[in-house]
Amino acid sequence: MKIGSKSLAGAVAGAALLGAVSVIPAHAAEGWFESHIDSWRVQNESRRWWDNNDTWDYTGIYFAGCEADGGDGFRFADLRLWKVVDGAPDRDKGNERNYCGWVDYGDPNSRGNYYFELTDVSSGSFLSVDYVKVAW
């Protein structure tokens, strides 16, 4: 079977588009926000977001452009997901290691306010991330 130059060009363009779209997972249908991180230390927290739990989508955090101030550079950041509980300690929803990509926490299966906290950074004291996407 012979592929014409237009068909080949279309196939290559389609593959490139598919690759570009799949870089940042968009599985979460209920909501999302984008941000960045400048010089975070351990125990710094993200903004809060409300999850109605209208869908069974996972809660995920995506990082791109990660830097740490230590001599070994960035290797990972440990992030803990929390659910806000008024009048009581916030509920721990799990810790995930982010290697400057996407991490999923599963379906929190509970409506409420959520945030994430930096619990460890691989090298140094400060974490900076050019692009952060949180989706739920």
PDB file of N, CA and C in Angstrom, residues 52-136:
ATOM      1  N   ASN A  52     -17.094  18.940  44.330  1.00  0.00           N
ATOM      2  CA  ASN A  52     -18.464  18.509  44.606  1.00  0.00           C
ATOM      3  C   ASN A  52     -18.604  16.992  44.642  1.00  0.00           C
ATOM      4  N   ASN A  53     -17.575  16.301  44.155  1.00  0.00           N
ATOM      5  CA  ASN A  53     -17.623  14.850  44.002  1.00  0.00           C
ATOM      6  C   ASN A  53     -18.783  14.442  43.088  1.00  0.00           C
ATOM      7  N   ASP A  54     -19.024  15.272  42.054  1.00  0.00           N
ATOM      8  CA  ASP A  54     -20.063  14.977  41.065  1.00  0.00           C
ATOM      9  C   ASP A  54     -19.627  13.895  40.079  1.00  0.00           C
ATOM     10  N   THR A  55     -18.330  13.660  39.980  1.00  0.00           N
ATOM     11  CA  THR A  55     -17.798  12.671  39.042  1.00  0.00           C
ATOM     12  C   THR A  55     -16.948  11.675  39.827  1.00  0.00           C
ATOM     13  N   TRP A  56     -16.532  10.635  39.170  1.00  0.00           N
ATOM     14  CA  TRP A  56     -15.657   9.638  39.790  1.00  0.00           C
ATOM     15  C   TRP A  56     -14.218   9.846  39.345  1.00  0.00           C
ATOM     16  N   ASP A  57     -13.907  11.062  38.876  1.00  0.00           N
ATOM     17  CA  ASP A  57     -12.564  11.352  38.397  1.00  0.00           C
ATOM     18  C   ASP A  57     -11.567  11.425  39.545  1.00  0.00           C
ATOM     19  N   TYR A  58     -10.345  11.105  39.210  1.00  0.00           N
ATOM     20  CA  TYR A  58      -9.264  11.199  40.168  1.00  0.00           C
ATOM     21  C   TYR A  58      -8.882  12.648  40.379  1.00  0.00           C
ATOM     22  N   THR A  59      -8.303  12.927  41.531  1.00  0.00           N
ATOM     23  CA  THR A  59      -7.673  14.213  41.776  1.00  0.00           C
ATOM     24  C   THR A  59      -6.200  14.051  41.412  1.00  0.00           C
ATOM     25  N   GLY A  60      -5.687  14.969  40.594  1.00  0.00           N
ATOM     26  CA  GLY A  60      -4.302  14.866  40.159  1.00  0.00           C
ATOM     27  C   GLY A  60      -3.599  16.199  40.169  1.00  0.00           C
ATOM     28  N   ILE A  61      -2.263  16.133  40.272  1.00  0.00           N
ATOM     29  CA  ILE A  61      -1.423  17.329  40.263  1.00  0.00           C
ATOM     30  C   ILE A  61      -0.329  17.125  39.225  1.00  0.00           C
ATOM     31  N   TYR A  62      -0.195  18.092  38.316  1.00  0.00           N
ATOM     32  CA  TYR A  62       0.806  18.042  37.258  1.00  0.00           C
ATOM     33  C   TYR A  62       1.824  19.154  37.453  1.00  0.00           C
ATOM     34  N   PHE A  63       3.125  18.809  37.359  1.00  0.00           N
ATOM     35  CA  PHE A  63       4.214  19.778  37.432  1.00  0.00           C
ATOM     36  C   PHE A  63       4.985  19.762  36.126  1.00  0.00           C
ATOM     37  N   ALA A  64       5.452  20.925  35.675  1.00  0.00           N
ATOM     38  CA  ALA A  64       6.395  21.046  34.552  1.00  0.00           C
ATOM     39  C   ALA A  64       7.351  22.186  34.868  1.00  0.00           C
ATOM     40  N   GLY A  65       8.620  22.000  34.531  1.00  0.00           N
ATOM     41  CA  GLY A  65       9.625  23.027  34.791  1.00  0.00           C
ATOM     42  C   GLY A  65       9.987  23.108  36.257  1.00  0.00           C
ATOM     43  N   CYS A  66      10.451  22.004  36.836  1.00  0.00           N
ATOM     44  CA  CYS A  66      10.740  21.928  38.265  1.00  0.00           C
ATOM     45  C   CYS A  66      12.202  22.255  38.564  1.00  0.00           C
ATOM     46  N   GLU A  67      12.421  23.010  39.633  1.00  0.00           N
ATOM     47  CA  GLU A  67      13.772  23.345  40.085  1.00  0.00           C
ATOM     48  C   GLU A  67      13.836  23.290  41.600  1.00  0.00           C
ATOM     49  N   ALA A  68      14.978  22.788  42.095  1.00  0.00           N
ATOM     50  CA  ALA A  68      15.268  22.823  43.530  1.00  0.00           C
ATOM     51  C   ALA A  68      16.604  23.533  43.701  1.00  0.00           C
ATOM     52  N   ASP A  69      16.803  24.162  44.840  1.00  0.00           N
ATOM     53  CA  ASP A  69      17.997  24.974  45.021  1.00  0.00           C
ATOM     54  C   ASP A  69      19.227  24.198  45.473  1.00  0.00           C
ATOM     55  N   GLY A  70      19.104  22.912  45.714  1.00  0.00           N
ATOM     56  CA  GLY A  70      20.246  22.107  46.165  1.00  0.00           C
ATOM     57  C   GLY A  70      21.211  21.773  45.046  1.00  0.00           C
ATOM     58  N   GLY A  71      22.408  21.367  45.410  1.00  0.00           N
ATOM     59  CA  GLY A  71      23.448  21.048  44.446  1.00  0.00           C
ATOM     60  C   GLY A  71      23.112  19.895  43.521  1.00  0.00           C
ATOM     61  N   ASP A  72      22.237  18.981  43.944  1.00  0.00           N
ATOM     62  CA  ASP A  72      21.856  17.838  43.112  1.00  0.00           C
ATOM     63  C   ASP A  72      20.725  18.173  42.148  1.00  0.00           C
ATOM     64  N   GLY A  73      20.166  19.371  42.223  1.00  0.00           N
ATOM     65  CA  GLY A  73      19.056  19.742  41.355  1.00  0.00           C
ATOM     66  C   GLY A  73      17.774  19.031  41.759  1.00  0.00           C
ATOM     67  N   PHE A  74      16.745  19.212  40.957  1.00  0.00           N
ATOM     68  CA  PHE A  74      15.441  18.615  41.255  1.00  0.00           C
ATOM     69  C   PHE A  74      15.409  17.154  40.835  1.00  0.00           C
ATOM     70  N   ARG A  75      14.935  16.291  41.722  1.00  0.00           N
ATOM     71  CA  ARG A  75      14.656  14.886  41.385  1.00  0.00           C
ATOM     72  C   ARG A  75      13.200  14.540  41.676  1.00  0.00           C
ATOM     73  N   PHE A  76      12.665  15.048  42.790  1.00  0.00           N
ATOM     74  CA  PHE A  76      11.274  14.774  43.133  1.00  0.00           C
ATOM     75  C   PHE A  76      10.786  15.773  44.180  1.00  0.00           C
ATOM     76  N   ALA A  77       9.456  15.845  44.298  1.00  0.00           N
ATOM     77  CA  ALA A  77       8.807  16.586  45.379  1.00  0.00           C
ATOM     78  C   ALA A  77       7.694  15.699  45.922  1.00  0.00           C
ATOM     79  N   ASP A  78       7.646  15.533  47.224  1.00  0.00           N
ATOM     80  CA  ASP A  78       6.566  14.773  47.856  1.00  0.00           C
ATOM     81  C   ASP A  78       5.430  15.729  48.192  1.00  0.00           C
ATOM     82  N   LEU A  79       4.219  15.358  47.780  1.00  0.00           N
ATOM     83  CA  LEU A  79       3.036  16.193  47.955  1.00  0.00           C
ATOM     84  C   LEU A  79       1.956  15.410  48.687  1.00  0.00           C
ATOM     85  N   ARG A  80       1.408  16.005  49.738  1.00  0.00           N
ATOM     86  CA  ARG A  80       0.323  15.380  50.492  1.00  0.00           C
ATOM     87  C   ARG A  80      -0.971  16.117  50.177  1.00  0.00           C
ATOM     88  N   LEU A  81      -2.023  15.363  49.841  1.00  0.00           N
ATOM     89  CA  LEU A  81      -3.352  15.911  49.587  1.00  0.00           C
ATOM     90  C   LEU A  81      -4.137  15.915  50.889  1.00  0.00           C
ATOM     91  N   TRP A  82      -4.786  17.036  51.177  1.00  0.00           N
ATOM     92  CA  TRP A  82      -5.576  17.194  52.406  1.00  0.00           C
ATOM     93  C   TRP A  82      -7.005  17.591  52.067  1.00  0.00           C
ATOM     94  N   LYS A  83      -7.939  17.099  52.876  1.00  0.00           N
ATOM     95  CA  LYS A  83      -9.329  17.554  52.835  1.00  0.00           C
ATOM     96  C   LYS A  83      -9.549  18.399  54.082  1.00  0.00           C
ATOM     97  N   VAL A  84     -10.083  19.604  53.896  1.00  0.00           N
ATOM     98  CA  VAL A  84     -10.344  20.512  55.007  1.00  0.00           C
ATOM     99  C   VAL A  84     -11.510  19.964  55.831  1.00  0.00           C
ATOM    100  N   VAL A  85     -11.323  19.913  57.147  1.00  0.00           N
ATOM    101  CA  VAL A  85     -12.375  19.488  58.076  1.00  0.00           C
ATOM    102  C   VAL A  85     -12.538  20.616  59.099  1.00  0.00           C
ATOM    103  N   ASP A  86     -13.666  21.305  59.037  1.00  0.00           N
ATOM    104  CA  ASP A  86     -13.906  22.416  59.964  1.00  0.00           C
ATOM    105  C   ASP A  86     -14.026  21.906  61.398  1.00  0.00           C
ATOM    106  N   GLY A  87     -13.334  22.573  62.313  1.00  0.00           N
ATOM    107  CA  GLY A  87     -13.427  22.239  63.729  1.00  0.00           C
ATOM    108  C   GLY A  87     -12.693  20.968  64.118  1.00  0.00           C
ATOM    109  N   ALA A  88     -11.874  20.420  63.233  1.00  0.00           N
ATOM    110  CA  ALA A  88     -11.124  19.195  63.525  1.00  0.00           C
ATOM    111  C   ALA A  88      -9.866  19.191  62.644  1.00  0.00           C
ATOM    112  N   PRO A  89      -8.935  18.294  62.921  1.00  0.00           N
ATOM    113  CA  PRO A  89      -7.760  18.219  62.039  1.00  0.00           C
ATOM    114  C   PRO A  89      -8.169  17.850  60.608  1.00  0.00           C
ATOM    115  N   ASP A  90      -7.487  18.454  59.631  1.00  0.00           N
ATOM    116  CA  ASP A  90      -7.769  18.122  58.228  1.00  0.00           C
ATOM    117  C   ASP A  90      -7.450  16.657  57.975  1.00  0.00           C
ATOM    118  N   ARG A  91      -8.170  16.063  57.019  1.00  0.00           N
ATOM    119  CA  ARG A  91      -8.047  14.631  56.729  1.00  0.00           C
ATOM    120  C   ARG A  91      -6.981  14.398  55.659  1.00  0.00           C
ATOM    121  N   ASP A  92      -6.003  13.556  55.982  1.00  0.00           N
ATOM    122  CA  ASP A  92      -4.921  13.170  55.073  1.00  0.00           C
ATOM    123  C   ASP A  92      -5.485  12.246  53.996  1.00  0.00           C
ATOM    124  N   LYS A  93      -5.338  12.648  52.719  1.00  0.00           N
ATOM    125  CA  LYS A  93      -5.846  11.845  51.604  1.00  0.00           C
ATOM    126  C   LYS A  93      -4.722  11.171  50.813  1.00  0.00           C
ATOM    127  N   GLY A  94      -3.495  11.222  51.331  1.00  0.00           N
ATOM    128  CA  GLY A  94      -2.405  10.485  50.704  1.00  0.00           C
ATOM    129  C   GLY A  94      -1.238  11.349  50.289  1.00  0.00           C
ATOM    130  N   ASN A  95      -0.077  10.720  50.226  1.00  0.00           N
ATOM    131  CA  ASN A  95       1.166  11.371  49.808  1.00  0.00           C
ATOM    132  C   ASN A  95       1.614  10.728  48.504  1.00  0.00           C
ATOM    133  N   GLU A  96       2.019  11.547  47.530  1.00  0.00           N
ATOM    134  CA  GLU A  96       2.522  11.047  46.254  1.00  0.00           C
ATOM    135  C   GLU A  96       3.837  11.747  45.940  1.00  0.00           C
ATOM    136  N   ARG A  97       4.734  11.026  45.293  1.00  0.00           N
ATOM    137  CA  ARG A  97       6.014  11.592  44.861  1.00  0.00           C
ATOM    138  C   ARG A  97       5.867  12.066  43.419  1.00  0.00           C
ATOM    139  N   ASN A  98       6.100  13.352  43.209  1.00  0.00           N
ATOM    140  CA  ASN A  98       5.997  13.948  41.888  1.00  0.00           C
ATOM    141  C   ASN A  98       7.406  14.131  41.320  1.00  0.00           C
ATOM    142  N   TYR A  99       7.673  13.473  40.182  1.00  0.00           N
ATOM    143  CA  TYR A  99       8.974  13.549  39.517  1.00  0.00           C
ATOM    144  C   TYR A  99       8.962  14.602  38.409  1.00  0.00           C
ATOM    145  N   CYS A 100       8.193  15.645  38.579  1.00  0.00           N
ATOM    146  CA  CYS A 100       7.973  16.703  37.594  1.00  0.00           C
ATOM    147  C   CYS A 100       7.124  16.152  36.451  1.00  0.00           C
ATOM    148  N   GLY A 101       5.957  15.716  36.798  1.00  0.00           N
ATOM    149  CA  GLY A 101       4.983  15.172  35.872  1.00  0.00           C
ATOM    150  C   GLY A 101       3.636  15.090  36.577  1.00  0.00           C
ATOM    151  N   TRP A 102       2.881  14.053  36.251  1.00  0.00           N
ATOM    152  CA  TRP A 102       1.517  13.895  36.752  1.00  0.00           C
ATOM    153  C   TRP A 102       1.472  12.868  37.869  1.00  0.00           C
ATOM    154  N   VAL A 103       0.748  13.163  38.950  1.00  0.00           N
ATOM    155  CA  VAL A 103       0.473  12.191  40.007  1.00  0.00           C
ATOM    156  C   VAL A 103      -1.025  12.186  40.284  1.00  0.00           C
ATOM    157  N   ASP A 104      -1.571  10.999  40.530  1.00  0.00           N
ATOM    158  CA  ASP A 104      -2.995  10.835  40.838  1.00  0.00           C
ATOM    159  C   ASP A 104      -3.175  10.378  42.273  1.00  0.00           C
ATOM    160  N   TYR A 105      -4.206  10.890  42.909  1.00  0.00           N
ATOM    161  CA  TYR A 105      -4.540  10.516  44.281  1.00  0.00           C
ATOM    162  C   TYR A 105      -5.777   9.633  44.348  1.00  0.00           C
ATOM    163  N   GLY A 106      -6.327   9.258  43.217  1.00  0.00           N
ATOM    164  CA  GLY A 106      -7.555   8.484  43.209  1.00  0.00           C
ATOM    165  C   GLY A 106      -8.760   9.390  43.422  1.00  0.00           C
ATOM    166  N   ASP A 107      -9.922   8.803  43.439  1.00  0.00           N
ATOM    167  CA  ASP A 107     -11.159   9.550  43.679  1.00  0.00           C
ATOM    168  C   ASP A 107     -11.280   9.784  45.177  1.00  0.00           C
ATOM    169  N   PRO A 108     -11.274  11.053  45.636  1.00  0.00           N
ATOM    170  CA  PRO A 108     -11.377  11.292  47.072  1.00  0.00           C
ATOM    171  C   PRO A 108     -12.716  10.832  47.651  1.00  0.00           C
ATOM    172  N   ASN A 109     -13.716  10.634  46.792  1.00  0.00           N
ATOM    173  CA  ASN A 109     -14.996  10.049  47.189  1.00  0.00           C
ATOM    174  C   ASN A 109     -15.678  10.819  48.318  1.00  0.00           C
ATOM    175  N   SER A 110     -15.445  12.131  48.346  1.00  0.00           N
ATOM    176  CA  SER A 110     -16.040  12.948  49.387  1.00  0.00           C
ATOM    177  C   SER A 110     -16.006  14.409  48.942  1.00  0.00           C
ATOM    178  N   ARG A 111     -17.152  15.085  48.980  1.00  0.00           N
ATOM    179  CA  ARG A 111     -17.168  16.493  48.585  1.00  0.00           C
ATOM    180  C   ARG A 111     -16.553  17.345  49.693  1.00  0.00           C
ATOM    181  N   GLY A 112     -15.916  18.434  49.270  1.00  0.00           N
ATOM    182  CA  GLY A 112     -15.315  19.319  50.256  1.00  0.00           C
ATOM    183  C   GLY A 112     -14.193  20.148  49.664  1.00  0.00           C
ATOM    184  N   ASN A 113     -13.538  20.913  50.544  1.00  0.00           N
ATOM    185  CA  ASN A 113     -12.380  21.725  50.176  1.00  0.00           C
ATOM    186  C   ASN A 113     -11.115  20.892  50.302  1.00  0.00           C
ATOM    187  N   TYR A 114     -10.213  21.049  49.321  1.00  0.00           N
ATOM    188  CA  TYR A 114      -8.960  20.301  49.289  1.00  0.00           C
ATOM    189  C   TYR A 114      -7.797  21.248  49.046  1.00  0.00           C
ATOM    190  N   TYR A 115      -6.597  20.804  49.392  1.00  0.00           N
ATOM    191  CA  TYR A 115      -5.353  21.498  49.089  1.00  0.00           C
ATOM    192  C   TYR A 115      -4.223  20.484  49.146  1.00  0.00           C
ATOM    193  N   PHE A 116      -3.055  20.857  48.611  1.00  0.00           N
ATOM    194  CA  PHE A 116      -1.896  19.983  48.769  1.00  0.00           C
ATOM    195  C   PHE A 116      -0.780  20.740  49.478  1.00  0.00           C
ATOM    196  N   GLU A 117       0.091  19.972  50.119  1.00  0.00           N
ATOM    197  CA  GLU A 117       1.202  20.497  50.899  1.00  0.00           C
ATOM    198  C   GLU A 117       2.503  19.869  50.413  1.00  0.00           C
ATOM    199  N   LEU A 118       3.570  20.655  50.349  1.00  0.00           N
ATOM    200  CA  LEU A 118       4.897  20.129  50.054  1.00  0.00           C
ATOM    201  C   LEU A 118       5.438  19.486  51.327  1.00  0.00           C
ATOM    202  N   THR A 119       5.736  18.179  51.277  1.00  0.00           N
ATOM    203  CA  THR A 119       6.239  17.484  52.464  1.00  0.00           C
ATOM    204  C   THR A 119       7.721  17.150  52.365  1.00  0.00           C
ATOM    205  N   ASP A 120       8.286  17.167  51.151  1.00  0.00           N
ATOM    206  CA  ASP A 120       9.715  16.907  50.984  1.00  0.00           C
ATOM    207  C   ASP A 120      10.130  17.355  49.592  1.00  0.00           C
ATOM    208  N   VAL A 121      11.379  17.802  49.471  1.00  0.00           N
ATOM    209  CA  VAL A 121      11.961  18.122  48.173  1.00  0.00           C
ATOM    210  C   VAL A 121      13.322  17.435  48.131  1.00  0.00           C
ATOM    211  N   SER A 122      13.665  16.868  46.971  1.00  0.00           N
ATOM    212  CA  SER A 122      14.827  15.983  46.866  1.00  0.00           C
ATOM    213  C   SER A 122      16.157  16.640  47.191  1.00  0.00           C
ATOM    214  N   SER A 123      16.310  17.910  46.909  1.00  0.00           N
ATOM    215  CA  SER A 123      17.606  18.547  47.081  1.00  0.00           C
ATOM    216  C   SER A 123      17.401  20.011  47.452  1.00  0.00           C
ATOM    217  N   GLY A 124      18.032  20.431  48.518  1.00  0.00           N
ATOM    218  CA  GLY A 124      17.935  21.827  48.907  1.00  0.00           C
ATOM    219  C   GLY A 124      16.749  22.106  49.807  1.00  0.00           C
ATOM    220  N   SER A 125      16.405  23.378  49.890  1.00  0.00           N
ATOM    221  CA  SER A 125      15.331  23.826  50.777  1.00  0.00           C
ATOM    222  C   SER A 125      14.139  24.409  50.046  1.00  0.00           C
ATOM    223  N   PHE A 126      14.318  24.796  48.774  1.00  0.00           N
ATOM    224  CA  PHE A 126      13.262  25.494  48.047  1.00  0.00           C
ATOM    225  C   PHE A 126      12.881  24.759  46.770  1.00  0.00           C
ATOM    226  N   LEU A 127      11.594  24.787  46.452  1.00  0.00           N
ATOM    227  CA  LEU A 127      11.050  24.201  45.223  1.00  0.00           C
ATOM    228  C   LEU A 127      10.388  25.308  44.413  1.00  0.00           C
ATOM    229  N   SER A 128      10.685  25.355  43.117  1.00  0.00           N
ATOM    230  CA  SER A 128       9.991  26.237  42.183  1.00  0.00           C
ATOM    231  C   SER A 128       9.503  25.391  41.013  1.00  0.00           C
ATOM    232  N   VAL A 129       8.292  25.682  40.539  1.00  0.00           N
ATOM    233  CA  VAL A 129       7.689  24.940  39.427  1.00  0.00           C
ATOM    234  C   VAL A 129       7.079  25.969  38.480  1.00  0.00           C
ATOM    235  N   ASP A 130       7.488  25.918  37.204  1.00  0.00           N
ATOM    236  CA  ASP A 130       6.998  26.879  36.212  1.00  0.00           C
ATOM    237  C   ASP A 130       5.504  26.735  35.942  1.00  0.00           C
ATOM    238  N   TYR A 131       5.011  25.481  35.907  1.00  0.00           N
ATOM    239  CA  TYR A 131       3.604  25.238  35.561  1.00  0.00           C
ATOM    240  C   TYR A 131       3.034  24.160  36.474  1.00  0.00           C
ATOM    241  N   VAL A 132       1.917  24.477  37.110  1.00  0.00           N
ATOM    242  CA  VAL A 132       1.204  23.539  37.981  1.00  0.00           C
ATOM    243  C   VAL A 132      -0.222  23.466  37.484  1.00  0.00           C
ATOM    244  N   LYS A 133      -0.740  22.247  37.330  1.00  0.00           N
ATOM    245  CA  LYS A 133      -2.156  22.057  37.017  1.00  0.00           C
ATOM    246  C   LYS A 133      -2.730  21.084  38.052  1.00  0.00           C
ATOM    247  N   VAL A 134      -3.806  21.496  38.690  1.00  0.00           N
ATOM    248  CA  VAL A 134      -4.533  20.648  39.625  1.00  0.00           C
ATOM    249  C   VAL A 134      -5.889  20.379  38.996  1.00  0.00           C
ATOM    250  N   ALA A 135      -6.259  19.111  38.927  1.00  0.00           N
ATOM    251  CA  ALA A 135      -7.537  18.738  38.305  1.00  0.00           C
ATOM    252  C   ALA A 135      -8.256  17.720  39.179  1.00  0.00           C
ATOM    253  N   TRP A 136      -9.608  17.811  39.184  1.00  0.00           N
ATOM    254  CA  TRP A 136     -10.423  16.902  39.997  1.00  0.00           C
ATOM    255  C   TRP A 136     -11.715  16.607  39.324  1.00  0.00           C
TER     256      TRP A 136
END
